[in-house]
PDB file of C-alpha atoms in Angstrom:
ATOM      1  CA  MET A  10     -21.246   8.887  -9.488  1.00 45.00           C
ATOM      2  CA  LYS A  11     -17.892   6.650 -10.260  1.00 49.00           C
ATOM      3  CA  PRO A  12     -17.661   5.980 -14.302  1.00 49.00           C
ATOM      4  CA  GLN A  13     -18.611   2.320 -15.992  1.00 54.00           C
ATOM      5  CA  PHE A  14     -15.894   0.521 -18.202  1.00 58.00           C
ATOM      6  CA  GLU A  15     -15.134  -2.868 -18.510  1.00 67.00           C
ATOM      7  CA  HIS A  16     -13.979  -4.764 -15.530  1.00 73.00           C
ATOM      8  CA  PRO A  17     -11.216  -6.080 -15.056  1.00 81.00           C
ATOM      9  CA  VAL A  18     -11.276 -10.078 -16.369  1.00 82.00           C
ATOM     10  CA  CYS A  19     -10.179 -12.278 -12.954  1.00 79.00           C
ATOM     11  CA  ASP A  20      -8.629 -14.981 -15.088  1.00 79.00           C
ATOM     12  CA  GLU A  21      -7.177 -12.707 -17.532  1.00 79.00           C
ATOM     13  CA  CYS A  22      -5.571 -10.901 -14.380  1.00 76.00           C
ATOM     14  CA  ARG A  23      -1.759  -9.730 -13.643  1.00 75.00           C
ATOM     15  CA  SER A  24      -2.237  -8.325 -10.770  1.00 72.00           C
ATOM     16  CA  ARG A  25      -4.402 -11.379  -9.357  1.00 72.00           C
ATOM     17  CA  LEU A  26      -1.629 -14.100  -9.825  1.00 69.00           C
ATOM     18  CA  GLY A  27       0.784 -12.181  -7.204  1.00 72.00           C
ATOM     19  CA  ASN A  28      -1.796 -11.756  -4.168  1.00 84.00           C
ATOM     20  CA  VAL A  29      -3.546 -14.187  -1.770  1.00 88.00           C
ATOM     21  CA  PHE A  30      -6.578 -14.907  -4.697  1.00 90.00           C
ATOM     22  CA  CYS A  31      -4.091 -17.286  -6.847  1.00 89.00           C
ATOM     23  CA  ALA A  32      -4.868 -19.361  -4.733  1.00 91.00           C
ATOM     24  CA  LEU A  33      -8.829 -19.593  -5.852  1.00 92.00           C
ATOM     25  CA  THR A  34      -9.690 -22.299  -7.863  1.00 92.00           C
ATOM     26  CA  GLU A  35     -11.370 -22.163 -11.599  1.00 92.00           C
ATOM     27  CA  VAL A  36     -14.626 -22.488 -10.255  1.00 94.00           C
ATOM     28  CA  GLN A  37     -13.926 -19.596  -7.744  1.00 94.00           C
ATOM     29  CA  THR A  38     -12.490 -17.655  -9.862  1.00 91.00           C
ATOM     30  CA  THR A  39     -14.887 -17.465 -12.300  1.00 92.00           C
ATOM     31  CA  GLU A  40     -17.960 -16.655  -9.579  1.00 93.00           C
ATOM     32  CA  MET A  41     -15.441 -13.891  -8.284  1.00 93.00           C
ATOM     33  CA  ASP A  42     -15.590 -12.582 -11.775  1.00 91.00           C
ATOM     34  CA  ALA A  43     -19.757 -12.670 -11.795  1.00 92.00           C
ATOM     35  CA  GLU A  44     -19.492 -11.191  -8.410  1.00 92.00           C
ATOM     36  CA  LYS A  45     -17.257  -8.044  -8.197  1.00 93.00           C
ATOM     37  CA  ASN A  46     -17.947  -4.891  -8.588  1.00 93.00           C
ATOM     38  CA  CYS A  47     -15.690  -2.520 -10.222  1.00 93.00           C
ATOM     39  CA  SER A  48     -14.807   1.386  -9.913  1.00 93.00           C
ATOM     40  CA  VAL A  49     -12.204   3.824 -11.675  1.00 94.00           C
ATOM     41  CA  TYR A  50     -10.818   6.681  -8.196  1.00 96.00           C
ATOM     42  CA  LYS A  51      -8.926   9.223  -9.123  1.00 95.00           C
ATOM     43  CA  LYS A  52      -6.443  11.228  -7.580  1.00 93.00           C
ATOM     44  CA  GLY A  53      -7.407  11.883  -3.940  1.00 94.00           C
ATOM     45  CA  GLN A  54     -10.860  10.107  -4.045  1.00 97.00           C
ATOM     46  CA  ILE A  55     -11.847   7.959  -1.173  1.00 97.00           C
ATOM     47  CA  ILE A  56     -12.072   4.151  -1.825  1.00 97.00           C
ATOM     48  CA  PHE A  57     -12.905   3.690   2.508  1.00 97.00           C
ATOM     49  CA  ASN A  58     -13.375   5.757   5.147  1.00 96.00           C
ATOM     50  CA  GLU A  59     -11.307   4.968   8.600  1.00 95.00           C
ATOM     51  CA  GLY A  60     -14.757   4.285  11.514  1.00 94.00           C
ATOM     52  CA  ASN A  61     -16.966   2.640   8.857  1.00 96.00           C
ATOM     53  CA  LYS A  62     -17.796  -1.007   9.047  1.00 96.00           C
ATOM     54  CA  PRO A  63     -16.486  -2.648   6.081  1.00 96.00           C
ATOM     55  CA  SER A  64     -18.524  -4.909   4.248  1.00 96.00           C
ATOM     56  CA  GLY A  65     -16.111  -6.453   1.833  1.00 96.00           C
ATOM     57  CA  VAL A  66     -12.138  -6.598   0.572  1.00 96.00           C
ATOM     58  CA  TYR A  67     -11.030  -4.650  -2.192  1.00 96.00           C
ATOM     59  CA  CYS A  68      -8.171  -5.824  -4.793  1.00 94.00           C
ATOM     60  CA  VAL A  69      -5.912  -2.939  -6.549  1.00 93.00           C
ATOM     61  CA  ASN A  70      -5.957  -4.059 -10.504  1.00 92.00           C
ATOM     62  CA  LYS A  71      -4.286  -0.563 -11.147  1.00 92.00           C
ATOM     63  CA  GLY A  72      -3.019   2.427  -9.362  1.00 93.00           C
ATOM     64  CA  LYS A  73      -1.575   3.255  -5.325  1.00 93.00           C
ATOM     65  CA  ILE A  74      -3.273   3.981  -2.956  1.00 94.00           C
ATOM     66  CA  LYS A  75      -2.538   5.167   0.918  1.00 94.00           C
ATOM     67  CA  ILE A  76      -4.072   3.968   4.196  1.00 93.00           C
ATOM     68  CA  TYR A  77      -4.003   6.646   6.968  1.00 93.00           C
ATOM     69  CA  GLN A  78      -4.706   7.414  10.266  1.00 92.00           C
ATOM     70  CA  THR A  79      -6.053  11.028  11.124  1.00 88.00           C
ATOM     71  CA  GLY A  80      -4.941  12.281  14.645  1.00 80.00           C
ATOM     72  CA  GLU A  81      -6.810  14.431  16.502  1.00 73.00           C
ATOM     73  CA  GLU A  82      -4.567  17.703  15.190  1.00 75.00           C
ATOM     74  CA  GLY A  83      -5.714  16.747  11.321  1.00 77.00           C
ATOM     75  CA  LYS A  84      -2.725  15.524  10.339  1.00 81.00           C
ATOM     76  CA  GLU A  85      -2.039  11.962   8.641  1.00 86.00           C
ATOM     77  CA  GLN A  86       0.076   8.866   9.777  1.00 88.00           C
ATOM     78  CA  ILE A  87       0.326   7.026   6.844  1.00 89.00           C
ATOM     79  CA  LEU A  88       0.252   3.241   8.007  1.00 88.00           C
ATOM     80  CA  ARG A  89       0.230   1.016   4.828  1.00 89.00           C
ATOM     81  CA  LEU A  90       1.126   1.493   0.783  1.00 90.00           C
ATOM     82  CA  ALA A  91      -0.570  -0.469  -1.741  1.00 92.00           C
ATOM     83  CA  LYS A  92       0.012  -0.880  -5.769  1.00 91.00           C
ATOM     84  CA  GLU A  93      -1.243  -3.265  -8.381  1.00 91.00           C
ATOM     85  CA  GLY A  94      -2.179  -6.642  -6.896  1.00 89.00           C
ATOM     86  CA  ASP A  95      -3.218  -5.334  -3.331  1.00 92.00           C
ATOM     87  CA  VAL A  96      -5.777  -6.781  -0.754  1.00 93.00           C
ATOM     88  CA  LEU A  97      -7.362  -4.129   1.195  1.00 94.00           C
ATOM     89  CA  GLY A  98      -9.609  -4.118   4.184  1.00 94.00           C
ATOM     90  CA  TYR A  99      -8.920  -7.874   4.349  1.00 93.00           C
ATOM     91  CA  ARG A 100      -8.278  -7.376   8.528  1.00 92.00           C
ATOM     92  CA  SER A 101     -10.785  -4.971   9.523  1.00 93.00           C
ATOM     93  CA  LEU A 102     -13.456  -7.307   7.293  1.00 94.00           C
ATOM     94  CA  ILE A 103     -12.005 -10.609   9.528  1.00 93.00           C
ATOM     95  CA  SER A 104     -11.834  -9.281  12.769  1.00 91.00           C
ATOM     96  CA  GLY A 105     -15.186  -7.947  12.323  1.00 93.00           C
ATOM     97  CA  ASP A 106     -13.941  -4.601  14.102  1.00 94.00           C
ATOM     98  CA  VAL A 107     -14.211  -1.096  11.849  1.00 96.00           C
ATOM     99  CA  TYR A 108     -11.790  -0.014   9.385  1.00 95.00           C
ATOM    100  CA  SER A 109      -8.316   1.716  11.212  1.00 91.00           C
ATOM    101  CA  GLY A 110      -7.454   3.902   8.292  1.00 93.00           C
ATOM    102  CA  THR A 111      -8.591   5.704   5.291  1.00 96.00           C
ATOM    103  CA  ALA A 112      -7.871   4.535   1.758  1.00 96.00           C
ATOM    104  CA  ALA A 113      -7.182   7.572  -0.086  1.00 96.00           C
ATOM    105  CA  VAL A 114      -6.662   7.031  -4.187  1.00 96.00           C
ATOM    106  CA  MET A 115      -2.204   8.651  -4.440  1.00 93.00           C
ATOM    107  CA  GLU A 116      -2.795   7.739  -8.254  1.00 91.00           C
ATOM    108  CA  ASP A 117      -5.066   6.834 -10.758  1.00 93.00           C
ATOM    109  CA  ALA A 118      -6.694   3.169  -9.761  1.00 94.00           C
ATOM    110  CA  THR A 119      -8.985   1.101 -10.527  1.00 94.00           C
ATOM    111  CA  VAL A 120     -10.047  -1.283  -7.530  1.00 95.00           C
ATOM    112  CA  CYS A 121     -12.918  -4.173  -7.428  1.00 94.00           C
ATOM    113  CA  PHE A 122     -14.579  -4.795  -4.651  1.00 96.00           C
ATOM    114  CA  ILE A 123     -15.379  -8.673  -3.322  1.00 96.00           C
ATOM    115  CA  SER A 124     -18.254  -8.599  -1.190  1.00 96.00           C
ATOM    116  CA  LYS A 125     -17.666 -10.256   2.718  1.00 96.00           C
ATOM    117  CA  ARG A 126     -19.986 -13.463   1.297  1.00 96.00           C
ATOM    118  CA  THR A 127     -18.221 -14.192  -1.236  1.00 96.00           C
ATOM    119  CA  PHE A 128     -15.023 -13.872   0.397  1.00 95.00           C
ATOM    120  CA  PHE A 129     -16.023 -15.350   3.391  1.00 96.00           C
ATOM    121  CA  ASP A 130     -17.490 -18.565   1.331  1.00 96.00           C
ATOM    122  CA  PHE A 131     -13.939 -18.977  -0.074  1.00 95.00           C
ATOM    123  CA  LEU A 132     -12.171 -18.856   2.962  1.00 94.00           C
ATOM    124  CA  HIS A 133     -14.249 -21.311   4.561  1.00 94.00           C
ATOM    125  CA  THR A 134     -14.475 -23.665   1.356  1.00 95.00           C
ATOM    126  CA  ASN A 135     -10.416 -23.251   0.048  1.00 95.00           C
ATOM    127  CA  SER A 136      -7.439 -24.388   2.535  1.00 94.00           C
ATOM    128  CA  ASP A 137      -5.246 -22.571   0.553  1.00 94.00           C
ATOM    129  CA  LEU A 138      -6.939 -19.333   0.337  1.00 93.00           C
ATOM    130  CA  SER A 139      -7.219 -19.811   3.917  1.00 93.00           C
ATOM    131  CA  SER A 140      -2.949 -20.519   4.860  1.00 93.00           C
ATOM    132  CA  LYS A 141      -2.266 -17.475   2.446  1.00 91.00           C
ATOM    133  CA  MET A 142      -4.324 -15.349   4.367  1.00 91.00           C
ATOM    134  CA  MET A 143      -2.741 -16.625   7.752  1.00 91.00           C
ATOM    135  CA  GLU A 144       1.106 -15.784   6.187  1.00 90.00           C
ATOM    136  CA  LEU A 145      -0.279 -12.206   5.072  1.00 88.00           C
ATOM    137  CA  LEU A 146      -2.042 -11.386   8.469  1.00 88.00           C
ATOM    138  CA  SER A 147       1.008 -12.403  10.000  1.00 85.00           C
ATOM    139  CA  HIS A 148       3.014 -10.750   7.732  1.00 80.00           C
ATOM    140  CA  ASP A 149       1.476  -7.329   8.385  1.00 80.00           C
ATOM    141  CA  LEU A 150       1.705  -7.837  12.415  1.00 77.00           C
ATOM    142  CA  LYS A 151       5.814  -8.475  11.952  1.00 76.00           C
ATOM    143  CA  GLU A 152       5.142  -5.268   9.476  1.00 75.00           C
ATOM    144  CA  ALA A 153       4.135  -3.199  12.215  1.00 70.00           C
ATOM    145  CA  GLU A 154       6.052  -4.544  15.154  1.00 65.00           C
ATOM    146  CA  SER A 155       8.832  -3.151  13.093  1.00 69.00           C
ATOM    147  CA  ARG A 156       7.212  -0.172  12.549  1.00 67.00           C
ATOM    148  CA  LEU A 157       6.593   0.628  16.230  1.00 61.00           C
ATOM    149  CA  THR A 158       9.982   0.070  17.900  1.00 64.00           C
ATOM    150  CA  GLY A 159      11.615   2.134  14.212  1.00 62.00           C
ATOM    151  CA  LEU A 160       9.424   5.252  15.161  1.00 59.00           C
ATOM    152  CA  ALA A 161      10.013   4.734  19.204  1.00 60.00           C
ATOM    153  CA  GLN A 162      13.800   4.402  18.711  1.00 72.00           C
ATOM    154  CA  LYS A 163      15.454   5.334  15.213  1.00 83.00           C
ATOM    155  CA  PRO A 164      16.410   8.836  14.624  1.00 90.00           C
ATOM    156  CA  VAL A 165      14.694  10.748  12.056  1.00 92.00           C
ATOM    157  CA  ARG A 166      17.365  10.867   9.613  1.00 93.00           C
ATOM    158  CA  GLU A 167      17.422   7.345   9.736  1.00 92.00           C
ATOM    159  CA  ARG A 168      13.636   6.718   9.215  1.00 91.00           C
ATOM    160  CA  MET A 169      13.710   8.990   6.189  1.00 93.00           C
ATOM    161  CA  ALA A 170      16.514   6.762   4.944  1.00 93.00           C
ATOM    162  CA  GLU A 171      14.582   3.446   5.938  1.00 90.00           C
ATOM    163  CA  ALA A 172      11.257   5.146   4.037  1.00 91.00           C
ATOM    164  CA  LEU A 173      12.950   5.749   0.770  1.00 92.00           C
ATOM    165  CA  LEU A 174      14.078   2.082   0.592  1.00 90.00           C
ATOM    166  CA  MET A 175      11.227   1.047   1.115  1.00 88.00           C
ATOM    167  CA  LEU A 176       9.299   2.876  -1.304  1.00 91.00           C
ATOM    168  CA  HIS A 177      12.279   1.470  -4.243  1.00 90.00           C
ATOM    169  CA  GLU A 178      12.127  -1.399  -2.802  1.00 86.00           C
ATOM    170  CA  PHE A 179       8.119  -1.073  -2.549  1.00 87.00           C
ATOM    171  CA  TYR A 180       7.413   0.907  -6.077  1.00 89.00           C
ATOM    172  CA  GLY A 181      10.558  -0.739  -8.110  1.00 89.00           C
ATOM    173  CA  ILE A 182      12.445   2.256 -10.875  1.00 87.00           C
ATOM    174  CA  ASP A 183      11.113   4.016 -14.074  1.00 87.00           C
ATOM    175  CA  THR A 184      12.453   4.705 -17.098  1.00 84.00           C
ATOM    176  CA  ASP A 185      15.002   7.254 -15.257  1.00 84.00           C
ATOM    177  CA  GLY A 186      16.183   5.127 -12.569  1.00 84.00           C
ATOM    178  CA  SER A 187      13.192   7.014 -10.081  1.00 91.00           C
ATOM    179  CA  ILE A 188      11.252   5.347  -8.340  1.00 92.00           C
ATOM    180  CA  ASN A 189       8.340   4.771  -9.991  1.00 90.00           C
ATOM    181  CA  ALA A 190       5.256   6.767  -7.808  1.00 88.00           C
ATOM    182  CA  THR A 191       4.867  10.290  -7.673  1.00 85.00           C
ATOM    183  CA  ILE A 192       4.636  11.109  -3.691  1.00 89.00           C
ATOM    184  CA  SER A 193       4.295  14.321  -2.021  1.00 91.00           C
ATOM    185  CA  ARG A 194       6.742  15.360   0.309  1.00 93.00           C
ATOM    186  CA  GLU A 195       4.039  15.584   2.917  1.00 93.00           C
ATOM    187  CA  ASP A 196       2.971  12.082   2.204  1.00 92.00           C
ATOM    188  CA  ILE A 197       6.578  10.631   2.692  1.00 93.00           C
ATOM    189  CA  ALA A 198       6.555  13.123   6.121  1.00 93.00           C
ATOM    190  CA  ASN A 199       3.161  11.048   7.031  1.00 91.00           C
ATOM    191  CA  ILE A 200       5.026   8.284   6.490  1.00 90.00           C
ATOM    192  CA  VAL A 201       8.188   8.404   8.714  1.00 91.00           C
ATOM    193  CA  GLY A 202       6.243  10.526  11.158  1.00 87.00           C
ATOM    194  CA  THR A 203       7.542  13.940  10.982  1.00 90.00           C
ATOM    195  CA  ALA A 204       6.765  17.954   9.137  1.00 92.00           C
ATOM    196  CA  THR A 205       6.781  18.524   6.327  1.00 94.00           C
ATOM    197  CA  GLU A 206       9.780  21.344   6.372  1.00 95.00           C
ATOM    198  CA  THR A 207      11.572  18.803   8.231  1.00 96.00           C
ATOM    199  CA  THR A 208      11.632  16.094   5.749  1.00 95.00           C
ATOM    200  CA  ILE A 209      12.857  18.554   2.577  1.00 95.00           C
ATOM    201  CA  ARG A 210      15.938  19.685   4.749  1.00 96.00           C
ATOM    202  CA  ILE A 211      16.880  16.128   4.629  1.00 96.00           C
ATOM    203  CA  LEU A 212      15.672  15.207   1.478  1.00 96.00           C
ATOM    204  CA  SER A 213      17.831  18.135   0.168  1.00 95.00           C
ATOM    205  CA  ASP A 214      20.754  17.074   2.846  1.00 96.00           C
ATOM    206  CA  PHE A 215      20.483  13.332   1.379  1.00 96.00           C
ATOM    207  CA  LYS A 216      20.753  14.765  -2.198  1.00 95.00           C
ATOM    208  CA  SER A 217      24.134  16.723  -1.180  1.00 95.00           C
ATOM    209  CA  GLU A 218      25.461  13.832  -0.059  1.00 95.00           C
ATOM    210  CA  LYS A 219      25.049  12.745  -3.133  1.00 95.00           C
ATOM    211  CA  LEU A 220      22.708   9.519  -1.852  1.00 95.00           C
ATOM    212  CA  ILE A 221      19.113  10.734  -4.082  1.00 94.00           C
ATOM    213  CA  ASP A 222      18.757  12.588  -6.405  1.00 94.00           C
ATOM    214  CA  LEU A 223      15.325  14.936  -6.785  1.00 92.00           C
ATOM    215  CA  VAL A 224      13.927  15.937  -9.821  1.00 84.00           C
ATOM    216  CA  GLY A 225      10.328  18.013  -9.068  1.00 83.00           C
ATOM    217  CA  LYS A 226       8.689  15.421  -6.910  1.00 83.00           C
ATOM    218  CA  LYS A 227      10.820  12.180  -8.397  1.00 89.00           C
ATOM    219  CA  ILE A 228      13.236  10.268  -6.443  1.00 94.00           C
ATOM    220  CA  LYS A 229      16.240   9.064  -7.751  1.00 94.00           C
ATOM    221  CA  VAL A 230      18.656   6.805  -5.092  1.00 92.00           C
ATOM    222  CA  ASN A 231      22.169   7.215  -6.589  1.00 92.00           C
ATOM    223  CA  ASN A 232      23.610   5.317  -3.587  1.00 92.00           C
ATOM    224  CA  HIS A 233      21.894   2.513  -2.259  1.00 90.00           C
ATOM    225  CA  PRO A 234      24.195   1.003   0.023  1.00 92.00           C
ATOM    226  CA  GLY A 235      25.257   4.642   1.474  1.00 93.00           C
ATOM    227  CA  LEU A 236      21.333   4.922   2.034  1.00 91.00           C
ATOM    228  CA  MET A 237      21.421   1.675   3.951  1.00 91.00           C
ATOM    229  CA  LYS A 238      24.158   2.785   5.762  1.00 91.00           C
ATOM    230  CA  THR A 239      22.058   5.586   6.807  1.00 92.00           C
ATOM    231  CA  ALA A 240      19.456   4.142   7.783  1.00 87.00           C
ATOM    232  CA  HIS A 241      21.289   1.657   9.915  1.00 79.00           C
ATOM    233  CA  VAL A 242      19.672  -1.165   7.712  1.00 66.00           C
ATOM    234  CA  PHE A 243      21.800  -4.580   6.523  1.00 55.00           C
ATOM    235  CA  ASP A 244      21.927  -7.756   4.548  1.00 49.00           C
TER     236      ASP A 244
END
């Protein structure tokens, strides 16, 4: 059983202000605050499993989460990363399908659950929320198409550089200038779609080329333009 704690208050939640639930009215925000159920998850715990039927959506108050699919040989392919303010499980809930991936905690997290009934009530009565959900779903589709193209056409070295740029933008930087997330080499490999050994080798190459620094599991981007050139990503 997960430990009980004082639930985050929606009206005071800074994470909510950056996601689709910022479109809720004051009355709806109060309703969600009263109805939601929040839990603390430790690193490695599962929030939901691939193949299960969703009964609501999850909103990340704190922490870092990965959503991945498991292949026939048990290898993970990371589909998406989530941080504070991100909403999980909405695609499967809206489509009426099972979860296409498993959500696991990378760093201790506080996650709130909003039931299917409440979520759909909000969608049906709040046009601003519906519009934001459409924008979010369109963005997801664009990201998925871009990822498929990258996996099919880009060499692994380019994909690795692009993944590091994505992590740098997504999580921001810590006080020491490193990416503000501790991500295992295996998880990076599962983002890129390659072997862990290949990931370790390419990261070492990037360090030798002074594109990055490696301090334990932390990664610092030293040469952003150089990494963009390696990834063949241009402004």
